[in-house]
Coordinates of N, CA and C in Angstrom, one line a residue:
M10 N 18.1 -31.6 38.0 CA 18.5 -30.6 37.1 C 18.0 -30.6 35.3
R11 N 17.6 -31.7 35.0 CA 16.9 -31.8 33.6 C 15.6 -31.6 34.3
A12 N 15.2 -31.7 34.8 CA 13.2 -31.1 34.8 C 13.3 -29.7 35.1
F13 N 14.8 -29.1 35.6 CA 14.3 -27.6 35.9 C 14.7 -27.2 34.3
S14 N 15.5 -27.7 33.3 CA 15.9 -27.1 32.0 C 14.3 -27.3 31.3
T15 N 13.8 -28.3 31.7 CA 12.6 -28.9 31.0 C 11.2 -28.0 31.1
L16 N 11.2 -27.6 32.4 CA 10.4 -26.7 33.0 C 10.9 -25.0 32.4
F17 N 12.4 -25.0 32.4 CA 12.5 -23.4 32.3 C 12.4 -22.9 30.4
I18 N 12.4 -24.6 30.1 CA 12.0 -24.1 28.2 C 10.6 -23.9 27.9
A19 N 9.6 -25.0 28.8 CA 8.5 -24.5 28.7 C 8.0 -23.5 29.0
A20 N 8.8 -22.8 30.1 CA 8.2 -21.5 30.6 C 8.4 -20.5 29.4
A21 N 9.3 -20.7 29.0 CA 10.2 -19.8 28.3 C 9.1 -19.8 26.9
F22 N 8.2 -21.1 26.3 CA 7.3 -21.2 25.7 C 6.3 -20.5 25.9
A23 N 5.5 -20.8 27.0 CA 4.8 -20.4 27.3 C 4.6 -18.5 27.2
L24 N 5.8 -18.2 27.8 CA 6.1 -16.6 28.0 C 5.9 -15.7 26.4
S25 N 6.5 -16.6 25.6 CA 6.5 -16.2 24.1 C 5.2 -16.0 23.5
A26 N 4.3 -17.5 24.0 CA 3.3 -17.1 23.2 C 2.1 -16.2 24.2
N27 N 2.2 -15.5 25.5 CA 1.4 -15.2 25.9 C 1.7 -13.6 25.3
A28 N 3.4 -13.2 25.1 CA 3.7 -12.2 24.5 C 2.9 -11.8 23.2
A29 N 3.4 -13.1 22.7 CA 2.7 -13.0 21.2 C 1.3 -12.6 21.1
S30 N 0.1 -13.0 22.0 CA -1.3 -12.6 21.8 C -1.5 -11.5 22.7
V31 N -0.3 -11.0 23.3 CA -0.8 -9.6 23.9 C -0.3 -8.8 22.8
N32 N 0.9 -8.5 22.0 CA 0.9 -8.1 21.1 C -0.2 -8.1 20.1
K33 N -0.6 -9.1 19.6 CA -1.8 -9.2 18.8 C -2.9 -8.1 19.2
R34 N -3.3 -8.5 20.3 CA -4.5 -7.7 21.3 C -3.9 -6.4 21.1
A35 N -2.9 -5.9 20.5 CA -2.5 -4.3 20.8 C -3.5 -3.8 19.9
I36 N -3.4 -4.5 18.8 CA -4.5 -3.8 17.6 C -5.6 -4.2 17.3
S37 N -6.1 -3.1 17.0 CA -7.8 -3.6 17.4 C -8.1 -3.9 16.2
A38 N -9.5 -4.6 16.0 CA -9.9 -4.9 14.6 C -10.3 -4.0 13.8
P39 N -10.5 -2.6 13.6 CA -10.6 -1.9 12.8 C -9.5 -1.5 12.2
V40 N -8.6 -1.4 13.2 CA -7.3 -0.8 12.4 C -6.7 -2.3 11.8
Q41 N -6.4 -3.5 12.3 CA -6.3 -4.6 11.4 C -6.9 -4.8 10.3
L42 N -8.3 -4.6 10.4 CA -8.8 -4.2 9.0 C -8.1 -3.1 8.2
C43 N -8.0 -2.3 8.7 CA -7.2 -1.2 7.7 C -5.9 -1.8 7.1
I44 N -4.9 -2.0 7.8 CA -3.7 -2.7 7.5 C -3.9 -3.8 6.9
D45 N -5.1 -4.8 6.8 CA -5.4 -6.0 5.9 C -5.6 -5.5 4.3
S46 N -6.0 -4.2 4.4 CA -6.7 -3.8 3.4 C -5.7 -3.2 2.3
I47 N -4.8 -2.4 3.3 CA -3.8 -1.8 2.6 C -3.0 -3.2 1.9
S48 N -2.6 -4.0 2.6 CA -1.8 -5.0 2.2 C -2.3 -5.4 1.1
S49 N -3.7 -5.9 1.2 CA -4.4 -6.5 -0.2 C -4.0 -5.4 -1.7
A50 N -4.2 -4.2 -1.5 CA -3.9 -3.0 -2.5 C -2.6 -3.5 -2.5
G51 N -1.6 -4.0 -1.8 CA 0.0 -3.9 -2.2 C 0.0 -4.7 -2.9
A52 N -0.8 -6.3 -2.8 CA -0.4 -7.4 -3.2 C -1.2 -7.0 -4.9
Q53 N -2.4 -6.7 -5.0 CA -2.7 -6.2 -6.4 C -1.5 -5.3 -7.0
L54 N -1.2 -4.3 -6.6 CA -0.3 -3.6 -7.1 C 1.1 -4.3 -7.4
E55 N 1.2 -5.3 -6.8 CA 2.4 -6.3 -7.7 C 1.7 -6.9 -8.6
V56 N 0.9 -7.3 -8.9 CA 0.4 -7.9 -10.0 C 0.6 -7.0 -11.3
V57 N -0.2 -5.5 -10.6 CA -0.3 -4.8 -12.2 C 1.0 -4.2 -12.5
N58 N 2.0 -4.0 -11.3 CA 3.5 -3.9 -12.0 C 3.9 -4.8 -12.6
T59 N 3.8 -6.2 -12.1 CA 4.6 -7.2 -13.0 C 3.5 -7.2 -14.7
A60 N 2.6 -6.9 -14.7 CA 1.6 -6.8 -16.0 C 2.6 -5.9 -16.8
V61 N 2.1 -4.5 -16.2 CA 3.2 -3.3 -16.7 C 4.6 -3.8 -17.4
L62 N 6.0 -4.4 -16.7 CA 6.6 -4.4 -16.6 C 6.9 -5.5 -18.0
A63 N 5.9 -6.1 -17.9 CA 5.8 -7.3 -19.1 C 5.5 -6.7 -20.7
F64 N 4.4 -5.6 -20.5 CA 3.7 -5.0 -21.6 C 4.8 -4.3 -22.7
T65 N 4.5 -5.0 -23.9 CA 4.8 -4.2 -25.2 C 3.9 -4.0 -26.3
S66 N 4.1 -3.1 -26.9 CA 3.2 -2.5 -28.0 C 3.0 -3.5 -28.8
S67 N 3.5 -4.6 -28.9 CA 2.8 -5.7 -29.4 C 1.9 -6.6 -28.9
A68 N 1.8 -6.5 -28.0 CA 0.3 -6.8 -26.8 C -0.7 -6.0 -27.7
G69 N -0.6 -4.9 -28.0 CA -1.7 -4.2 -28.7 C -2.9 -3.8 -27.7
I70 N -4.1 -3.5 -28.0 CA -4.8 -2.6 -27.0 C -5.3 -3.9 -26.0
G71 N -5.8 -5.1 -26.5 CA -5.6 -6.5 -25.9 C -5.0 -6.3 -24.4
G72 N -3.9 -5.9 -24.9 CA -2.7 -6.5 -23.7 C -3.1 -4.7 -22.7
A73 N -3.1 -4.0 -23.5 CA -3.5 -2.5 -22.6 C -4.9 -2.8 -21.6
N74 N -5.6 -3.2 -22.8 CA -7.2 -3.5 -21.2 C -6.9 -4.4 -20.4
K75 N -6.0 -5.4 -20.5 CA -5.3 -6.5 -19.5 C -5.2 -5.6 -18.1
I76 N -4.4 -4.7 -18.7 CA -3.7 -4.0 -17.3 C -4.4 -3.3 -17.3
H77 N -5.5 -2.4 -17.8 CA -6.2 -1.5 -17.1 C -7.4 -2.6 -16.5
T78 N -7.8 -3.7 -16.8 CA -8.8 -4.7 -16.1 C -8.2 -4.7 -14.5
L79 N -6.8 -4.9 -14.4 CA -6.0 -4.8 -13.2 C -5.7 -4.1 -12.4
E80 N -5.8 -2.7 -13.3 CA -5.7 -1.7 -12.2 C -7.1 -1.3 -11.9
Q81 N -8.1 -1.6 -12.3 CA -9.8 -1.1 -11.9 C -9.6 -2.3 -10.7
E82 N -9.2 -3.3 -10.1 CA -9.2 -4.4 -9.3 C -8.2 -3.5 -8.2
L83 N -7.3 -2.9 -8.6 CA -6.3 -2.4 -7.8 C -6.9 -1.0 -6.9
E84 N -8.0 -0.7 -8.1 CA -8.5 0.8 -7.5 C -9.6 0.5 -6.6
T85 N -10.3 -0.7 -6.8 CA -11.5 -1.2 -5.9 C -10.7 -1.4 -4.3
R86 N -9.8 -2.3 -4.6 CA -8.7 -2.6 -3.3 C -8.3 -1.0 -2.9
L87 N -8.0 -0.2 -3.5 CA -7.4 1.0 -2.6 C -9.0 2.0 -2.0
K88 N -9.9 1.6 -2.8 CA -11.3 2.3 -2.2 C -12.0 1.5 -1.1
K89 N -11.5 0.3 -1.1 CA -11.7 -0.3 0.2 C -10.9 0.1 1.4
A90 N -10.0 0.2 0.9 CA -8.7 0.6 2.2 C -8.9 1.9 2.5
G91 N -9.8 2.9 1.5 CA -9.8 4.6 2.1 C -11.0 3.8 3.1
V92 N -11.9 3.2 2.8 CA -13.3 3.1 3.8 C -13.0 2.3 4.9
D93 N -11.6 1.4 5.1 CA -11.4 0.4 6.0 C -10.6 1.4 6.9
C94 N -9.9 2.3 6.5 CA -8.8 3.2 7.0 C -9.6 4.4 7.7
C95 N -10.5 4.8 6.7 CA -11.2 6.2 7.2 C -12.2 6.3 8.3
V96 N -12.8 5.0 8.8 CA -13.6 4.7 9.7 C -13.0 5.2 10.9
D97 N -14.2 6.2 11.6 CA -13.9 6.9 12.9 C -13.6 5.7 14.1
V98 N -12.2 5.4 14.4 CA -12.3 4.7 15.3 C -11.6 5.3 16.8
G99 N -11.6 6.9 16.5 CA -11.0 7.4 17.6 C -9.6 7.2 17.7
T100 N -8.7 8.0 18.7 CA -7.4 7.6 18.8 C -6.7 6.3 18.8
I101 N -5.8 6.1 17.5 CA -4.9 5.0 17.5 C -4.2 4.9 18.7
T102 N -3.7 3.7 19.3 CA -2.5 3.6 19.9 C -1.4 3.7 19.0
L103 N 0.0 3.8 20.1 CA 1.4 3.9 19.3 C 1.6 2.7 18.7
P104 N 1.1 1.3 19.5 CA 1.5 0.3 18.9 C 0.8 0.0 17.1
E105 N -0.6 0.3 17.4 CA -1.4 0.5 16.4 C -0.7 1.4 15.3
A106 N -0.2 2.2 15.5 CA 0.3 3.6 14.5 C 1.5 2.8 13.8
D107 N 2.7 2.1 14.7 CA 3.4 1.4 14.5 C 3.2 0.5 13.3
A108 N 2.5 -0.4 13.6 CA 1.7 -1.3 12.8 C 1.2 -0.8 11.1
V109 N 0.3 0.3 11.3 CA 0.2 0.9 10.0 C 1.5 1.2 9.5
L110 N 2.1 2.0 9.8 CA 2.9 2.5 9.1 C 4.4 1.3 8.8
D111 N 4.4 0.6 9.5 CA 4.8 -0.8 9.3 C 4.5 -1.6 7.8
T112 N 3.5 -1.5 8.1 CA 2.6 -1.7 6.3 C 3.0 -0.7 5.3
V113 N 2.6 0.7 5.7 CA 2.8 1.0 4.5 C 4.4 1.6 4.2
Q114 N 5.3 1.7 4.9 CA 6.6 1.0 4.7 C 6.9 0.3 4.1
V115 N 6.1 -0.8 3.5 CA 6.3 -1.9 2.7 C 6.0 -1.8 1.3
L116 N 4.9 -1.0 1.4 CA 4.0 -0.4 0.2 C 4.7 0.7 -0.7
V117 N 5.2 1.7 0.2 CA 5.8 2.7 -0.5 C 6.5 2.1 -1.7
P118 N 7.6 1.4 -2.0 CA 8.7 1.2 -2.4 C 7.5 0.4 -3.6
K119 N 6.9 -0.3 -3.6 CA 5.8 -0.9 -4.4 C 5.0 0.1 -5.0
V120 N 4.7 0.9 -5.0 CA 3.9 2.3 -5.3 C 5.2 3.0 -6.3
T121 N 6.1 3.5 -5.9 CA 7.3 4.1 -6.7 C 7.6 3.0 -8.1
D122 N 7.7 1.8 -7.6 CA 8.6 1.0 -8.5 C 7.2 0.9 -9.9
A123 N 6.0 0.9 -9.4 CA 4.7 0.9 -10.6 C 4.8 2.0 -11.2
L124 N 4.9 2.8 -10.8 CA 4.6 4.3 -11.2 C 6.0 4.5 -12.1
S125 N 6.7 4.2 -11.6 CA 8.2 4.4 -12.6 C 8.4 3.1 -13.6
A126 N 7.6 2.0 -13.6 CA 7.6 1.5 -14.5 C 6.2 2.0 -15.7
I127 N 5.7 2.3 -15.3 CA 4.4 2.9 -16.3 C 5.1 4.2 -17.2
T128 N 6.0 5.0 -16.2 CA 6.5 5.9 -17.0 C 7.5 5.5 -17.9
S129 N 8.2 4.3 -17.7 CA 9.4 3.9 -18.6 C 8.6 3.3 -20.0
K130 N 7.5 3.0 -19.4 CA 6.9 1.9 -20.7 C 5.7 3.1 -21.2
K131 N 5.8 4.1 -21.5 CA 4.7 5.6 -22.1 C 5.3 5.2 -23.9
S132 N 6.3 4.7 -24.2 CA 6.7 5.1 -25.5 C 5.7 3.7 -26.1
Q133 N 5.9 2.5 -25.1 CA 4.9 1.1 -25.4 C 3.7 1.5 -25.7
F134 N 3.1 2.1 -24.6 CA 1.7 2.4 -24.4 C 1.1 3.7 -25.9
D135 N 2.0 4.7 -26.0 CA 1.9 5.8 -27.3 C 1.4 4.4 -28.4
A136 N 2.4 3.9 -28.7 CA 2.6 3.2 -30.0 C 1.0 2.4 -30.5
I137 N 0.4 2.1 -29.2 CA -0.9 1.7 -29.9 C -2.3 2.5 -29.4
F138 N -3.4 3.0 -30.1 CA -4.2 3.9 -30.3 C -4.7 3.3 -29.0
L139 N -5.2 4.7 -28.3 CA -6.1 4.9 -27.2 C -5.6 4.1 -25.9
A140 N -4.3 3.7 -25.9 CA -4.1 2.9 -25.0 C -3.5 4.0 -23.8
T141 N -2.3 5.0 -24.5 CA -2.3 5.9 -23.3 C -3.7 6.8 -23.0
T142 N -4.7 7.0 -23.3 CA -5.5 7.5 -22.6 C -6.1 6.6 -21.9
I143 N -6.1 5.3 -22.1 CA -6.3 4.8 -21.0 C -5.7 4.8 -19.5
V144 N -4.1 4.6 -20.0 CA -3.0 4.5 -18.7 C -3.0 6.1 -18.4
K145 N -3.5 7.0 -18.9 CA -3.7 8.5 -18.0 C -4.9 8.4 -17.1
T146 N -6.1 7.7 -17.7 CA -7.2 7.8 -16.9 C -6.9 6.6 -15.5
D147 N -6.1 5.7 -15.8 CA -5.8 5.0 -14.7 C -4.9 5.9 -13.5
I148 N -4.2 6.3 -14.2 CA -3.2 7.2 -13.1 C -3.7 8.4 -12.6
K149 N -4.6 8.9 -13.0 CA -5.8 10.0 -12.3 C -6.6 9.3 -11.4
A150 N -6.8 8.1 -11.6 CA -8.0 7.2 -10.6 C -7.2 7.2 -9.3
L151 N -6.0 6.3 -9.7 CA -5.2 5.8 -8.3 C -4.8 6.9 -7.7
D152 N -4.6 7.9 -8.3 CA -3.5 9.0 -7.7 C -4.8 9.6 -6.7
A153 N -5.9 9.6 -7.3 CA -7.0 10.4 -6.6 C -7.4 9.2 -5.2
Q154 N -7.5 8.1 -5.3 CA -7.7 6.9 -4.3 C -6.4 7.1 -3.5
T155 N -5.1 7.4 -4.2 CA -4.3 7.2 -3.3 C -4.3 8.5 -2.1
K156 N -4.6 9.6 -2.6 CA -4.6 10.9 -2.0 C -5.9 10.8 -0.9
T157 N -7.1 10.1 -1.2 CA -8.0 9.9 -0.2 C -7.1 9.0 1.1
L158 N -7.1 8.2 0.5 CA -6.2 7.1 1.6 C -5.2 8.2 2.4
D159 N -4.2 8.7 2.0 CA -3.1 9.2 2.6 C -3.7 10.3 3.1
A160 N -4.8 11.2 2.9 CA -5.2 12.1 4.2 C -5.8 11.4 5.0
C161 N -6.5 9.9 5.2 CA -6.9 9.7 6.7 C -5.9 9.1 7.4
L162 N -5.1 8.3 6.7 CA -3.7 8.0 7.4 C -3.2 9.2 8.4
I163 N -3.1 10.1 7.7 CA -2.0 11.0 8.2 C -2.9 11.8 9.2
A164 N -4.3 12.1 8.9 CA -5.4 12.3 10.3 C -5.1 11.5 11.3
K165 N -4.7 10.0 11.2 CA -4.7 9.4 12.3 C -3.6 9.1 12.9
T166 N -2.8 9.5 12.2 CA -1.3 9.2 13.0 C -1.1 9.9 14.2
P167 N -0.9 9.2 15.2 CA -0.3 10.2 16.5 C 0.8 11.5 16.2
T168 N 0.4 12.5 16.7 CA 1.4 13.4 16.6 C 2.2 13.7 17.7
D169 N 2.4 12.8 19.0 CA 3.0 12.9 19.6 C 3.9 11.4 20.0
P170 N 4.7 10.6 19.8 CA 6.1 11.7 19.6 C 5.7 12.1 18.0
P171 N 6.5 13.2 17.9 CA 6.0 13.8 16.0 C 6.7 13.0 15.1
S172 N 7.9 12.0 15.6 CA 8.6 11.3 14.6 C 7.2 10.3 13.5
Y173 N 6.1 10.2 14.4 CA 5.0 9.6 13.7 C 4.7 10.1 12.7
L174 N 4.4 11.3 12.9 CA 3.8 12.4 11.8 C 4.8 12.8 10.9
E175 N 6.2 12.8 11.4 CA 7.1 13.0 10.0 C 7.5 11.8 9.1
T176 N 7.6 10.3 10.0 CA 7.4 9.2 9.1 C 6.3 9.0 8.1
A177 N 4.7 9.3 8.8 CA 3.7 9.2 7.7 C 3.7 10.5 6.2
N178 N 4.3 11.4 6.8 CA 4.1 12.6 5.8 C 5.7 12.4 4.5
G179 N 6.7 11.6 5.0 CA 7.6 11.0 4.5 C 7.1 10.2 3.5
Y180 N 6.6 9.2 3.7 CA 5.9 8.4 2.7 C 5.1 9.1 1.6
V181 N 4.1 9.6 2.3 CA 3.2 10.5 1.6 C 3.9 11.1 0.5
T182 N 5.0 12.3 0.7 CA 5.7 13.0 0.1 C 6.3 11.9 -1.0
E183 N 6.8 10.6 -0.6 CA 7.3 9.8 -1.6 C 6.4 9.3 -2.6
I184 N 5.2 9.4 -2.2 CA 4.3 9.1 -3.3 C 3.7 9.8 -3.8
N185 N 3.7 10.9 -3.4 CA 3.2 12.5 -4.6 C 4.2 12.4 -5.8
N186 N 5.7 12.5 -5.2 CA 6.5 12.6 -6.1 C 6.2 11.8 -7.3
A187 N 6.3 10.7 -6.6 CA 5.9 9.3 -7.9 C 4.9 9.8 -8.6
F188 N 4.0 9.9 -8.0 CA 2.8 10.4 -8.8 C 3.1 11.4 -9.8
A189 N 3.6 12.5 -9.1 CA 4.0 13.6 -10.1 C 4.9 13.5 -11.1
A190 N 5.6 12.6 -11.0 CA 6.4 12.2 -11.8 C 5.8 11.5 -13.0
A191 N 4.7 10.4 -12.7 CA 4.2 10.0 -13.9 C 3.3 10.7 -14.6
R192 N 2.6 11.8 -13.7 CA 1.5 12.3 -14.5 C 2.2 13.7 -15.6
S193 N 3.4 14.0 -15.1 CA 4.5 14.8 -16.1 C 4.7 14.1 -17.1
A194 N 5.1 13.1 -16.9 CA 5.9 12.2 -18.6 C 4.4 11.7 -19.3
Y195 N 3.0 11.5 -18.5 CA 2.0 11.6 -19.5 C 1.1 12.8 -19.7
G196 N 2.0 13.8 -19.8 CA 1.3 15.1 -19.9 C -0.2 15.7 -18.8
I197 N -0.1 15.1 -17.9 CA -1.7 14.9 -17.1 C -1.5 16.6 -16.3

């Protein structure tokens, strides 16, 4: 009986490991690269958001430039994600779509939080000569990069079942609304 239990446990572990490798193989290398690039942009977005939340006008133009430098790295990562995600890999599978949408789902609140932080700090940026101009430029650049990435993701999202496209469009709408609020707050 004991040998049977040990054998059963070993078999369960083997099946678990095999299922994990099959699941990992369900994501093609190009789609995994896209996911990794989106995740990288999300990590940099957190860095930018932390800097924005800590920012006060007492940091001066140097503090505003520091945030701008962090934003430029975010912009670079978004461009890379756009390139990596917009590669023509043909039709993506439903497991790949699930993986991409799961990654985007994690990113959406980070985007909305960061844009909300930028909006809430407007008076702090306004208090520094040229800082608001820098922020406006950054918002426009990030919005443009995000729209490029959004367009690629929507184009590659499976339409059957329709829930995939509905989910993707919901995420895009949420991000677009956050950018619209930031643009409005800064008079862009």
